PDB file of C-alpha atoms in Angstrom:
ATOM      1  CA  MET A   1    -118.374  52.396  57.143  1.00 83.00           C
ATOM      2  CA  GLY A   2    -117.712  56.035  57.946  1.00 91.00           C
ATOM      3  CA  PRO A   3    -120.088  58.988  57.719  1.00 93.00           C
ATOM      4  CA  ASP A   4    -119.037  59.925  54.175  1.00 95.00           C
ATOM      5  CA  ALA A   5    -119.641  56.433  52.771  1.00 94.00           C
ATOM      6  CA  ALA A   6    -122.913  56.116  54.685  1.00 94.00           C
ATOM      7  CA  TYR A   7    -124.185  59.475  53.433  1.00 94.00           C
ATOM      8  CA  ARG A   8    -123.084  58.677  49.871  1.00 92.00           C
ATOM      9  CA  ARG A   9    -125.076  55.431  50.021  1.00 90.00           C
ATOM     10  CA  LEU A  10    -128.093  57.265  51.469  1.00 89.00           C
ATOM     11  CA  LEU A  11    -128.062  59.721  48.548  1.00 88.00           C
ATOM     12  CA  ALA A  12    -127.448  57.012  45.952  1.00 85.00           C
ATOM     13  CA  ASN A  13    -130.619  55.290  47.151  1.00 81.00           C
ATOM     14  CA  GLY A  14    -132.829  58.314  46.602  1.00 79.00           C
ATOM     15  CA  SER A  15    -132.619  60.612  49.636  1.00 84.00           C
ATOM     16  CA  ARG A  16    -132.369  64.323  48.939  1.00 86.00           C
ATOM     17  CA  PRO A  17    -129.096  65.973  49.937  1.00 92.00           C
ATOM     18  CA  HIS A  18    -129.264  68.222  52.992  1.00 94.00           C
ATOM     19  CA  PHE A  19    -126.168  69.607  54.671  1.00 96.00           C
ATOM     20  CA  ILE A  20    -127.600  69.639  58.197  1.00 94.00           C
ATOM     21  CA  GLY A  21    -128.468  65.934  57.948  1.00 93.00           C
ATOM     22  CA  TYR A  22    -124.901  65.098  56.952  1.00 95.00           C
ATOM     23  CA  TYR A  23    -123.546  67.462  59.591  1.00 94.00           C
ATOM     24  CA  CYS A  24    -125.657  65.784  62.312  1.00 93.00           C
ATOM     25  CA  ILE A  25    -124.420  62.320  61.311  1.00 93.00           C
ATOM     26  CA  VAL A  26    -120.788  63.432  61.593  1.00 95.00           C
ATOM     27  CA  MET A  27    -121.286  65.251  64.901  1.00 95.00           C
ATOM     28  CA  GLY A  28    -123.366  62.408  66.366  1.00 94.00           C
ATOM     29  CA  LEU A  29    -120.733  59.797  65.526  1.00 93.00           C
ATOM     30  CA  GLN A  30    -118.226  61.949  67.387  1.00 94.00           C
ATOM     31  CA  GLY A  31    -120.557  62.153  70.394  1.00 95.00           C
ATOM     32  CA  ARG A  32    -120.952  65.904  69.956  1.00 95.00           C
ATOM     33  CA  PRO A  33    -124.092  68.068  69.845  1.00 92.00           C
ATOM     34  CA  TRP A  34    -125.270  68.806  66.305  1.00 85.00           C
ATOM     35  CA  ASN A  35    -124.531  72.524  66.691  1.00 87.00           C
ATOM     36  CA  ASP A  36    -121.024  72.130  68.147  1.00 90.00           C
ATOM     37  CA  CYS A  37    -119.103  72.799  64.921  1.00 90.00           C
ATOM     38  CA  ARG A  38    -118.027  76.259  63.746  1.00 92.00           C
ATOM     39  CA  GLY A  39    -115.533  78.073  61.566  1.00 95.00           C
ATOM     40  CA  LYS A  40    -112.973  76.120  59.566  1.00 96.00           C
ATOM     41  CA  GLU A  41    -114.243  72.753  60.815  1.00 95.00           C
ATOM     42  CA  LYS A  42    -117.743  73.539  59.520  1.00 95.00           C
ATOM     43  CA  ASP A  43    -116.330  74.853  56.234  1.00 96.00           C
ATOM     44  CA  ASP A  44    -114.355  71.618  55.822  1.00 96.00           C
ATOM     45  CA  LEU A  45    -117.503  69.566  56.477  1.00 96.00           C
ATOM     46  CA  ARG A  46    -119.355  71.628  53.860  1.00 97.00           C
ATOM     47  CA  ALA A  47    -116.611  70.899  51.318  1.00 97.00           C
ATOM     48  CA  ARG A  48    -116.854  67.159  52.086  1.00 97.00           C
ATOM     49  CA  PHE A  49    -120.655  67.316  51.755  1.00 97.00           C
ATOM     50  CA  ASP A  50    -120.443  69.126  48.410  1.00 96.00           C
ATOM     51  CA  ALA A  51    -117.948  66.532  47.123  1.00 96.00           C
ATOM     52  CA  ILE A  52    -120.245  63.669  48.174  1.00 95.00           C
ATOM     53  CA  VAL A  53    -123.260  65.268  46.486  1.00 92.00           C
ATOM     54  CA  ALA A  54    -121.261  65.899  43.292  1.00 92.00           C
ATOM     55  CA  SER A  55    -120.023  62.301  43.196  1.00 90.00           C
ATOM     56  CA  VAL A  56    -123.554  60.933  43.569  1.00 87.00           C
ATOM     57  CA  GLN A  57    -124.931  63.289  40.912  1.00 81.00           C
ATOM     58  CA  ALA A  58    -122.216  62.072  38.519  1.00 80.00           C
ATOM     59  CA  ASP A  59    -123.078  58.420  39.282  1.00 72.00           C
ATOM     60  CA  ASP A  60    -125.390  57.015  36.599  1.00 67.00           C
ATOM     61  CA  SER A  61    -126.430  54.128  38.857  1.00 63.00           C
ATOM     62  CA  ALA A  62    -127.816  56.446  41.574  1.00 61.00           C
ATOM     63  CA  VAL A  63    -131.596  56.718  41.950  1.00 62.00           C
ATOM     64  CA  SER A  64    -133.100  59.809  40.311  1.00 61.00           C
ATOM     65  CA  LEU A  65    -135.357  62.126  42.305  1.00 63.00           C
ATOM     66  CA  GLY A  66    -138.319  64.347  41.586  1.00 64.00           C
ATOM     67  CA  ILE A  67    -139.056  65.286  37.999  1.00 65.00           C
ATOM     68  CA  GLU A  68    -135.970  63.404  36.789  1.00 66.00           C
ATOM     69  CA  ALA A  69    -137.369  60.140  38.164  1.00 66.00           C
ATOM     70  CA  VAL A  70    -140.680  60.722  36.380  1.00 71.00           C
ATOM     71  CA  LEU A  71    -138.985  61.655  33.105  1.00 72.00           C
ATOM     72  CA  ASN A  72    -136.789  58.571  33.297  1.00 68.00           C
ATOM     73  CA  GLU A  73    -139.808  56.405  34.085  1.00 74.00           C
ATOM     74  CA  ILE A  74    -141.677  57.552  30.975  1.00 78.00           C
ATOM     75  CA  GLY A  75    -138.552  57.124  28.860  1.00 74.00           C
ATOM     76  CA  THR A  76    -137.601  60.669  27.911  1.00 75.00           C
ATOM     77  CA  GLY A  77    -133.905  59.912  28.180  1.00 64.00           C
ATOM     78  CA  LEU A  78    -130.994  61.396  30.037  1.00 63.00           C
ATOM     79  CA  ARG A  79    -130.991  64.355  32.364  1.00 54.00           C
ATOM     80  CA  ARG A  80    -131.312  67.623  30.528  1.00 50.00           C
TER      81      ARG A  80
END
């Protein structure tokens, strides 16, 4: 399992998305310091992160967070 699949699973199970967390996973798996990435490489990582977050938000089987979880629990229906 690579960093993208691992982070997607983390989000699908209820963790809040945070770019630095994703960024640290990727850098750590490469054996690099968390702050070693700059420029185009960092921009590319941000694009990957945004795509992962969007795919999880579009996934109906993912765990809801915050107010959405409460609204779903009391049966108010789909996300507004």
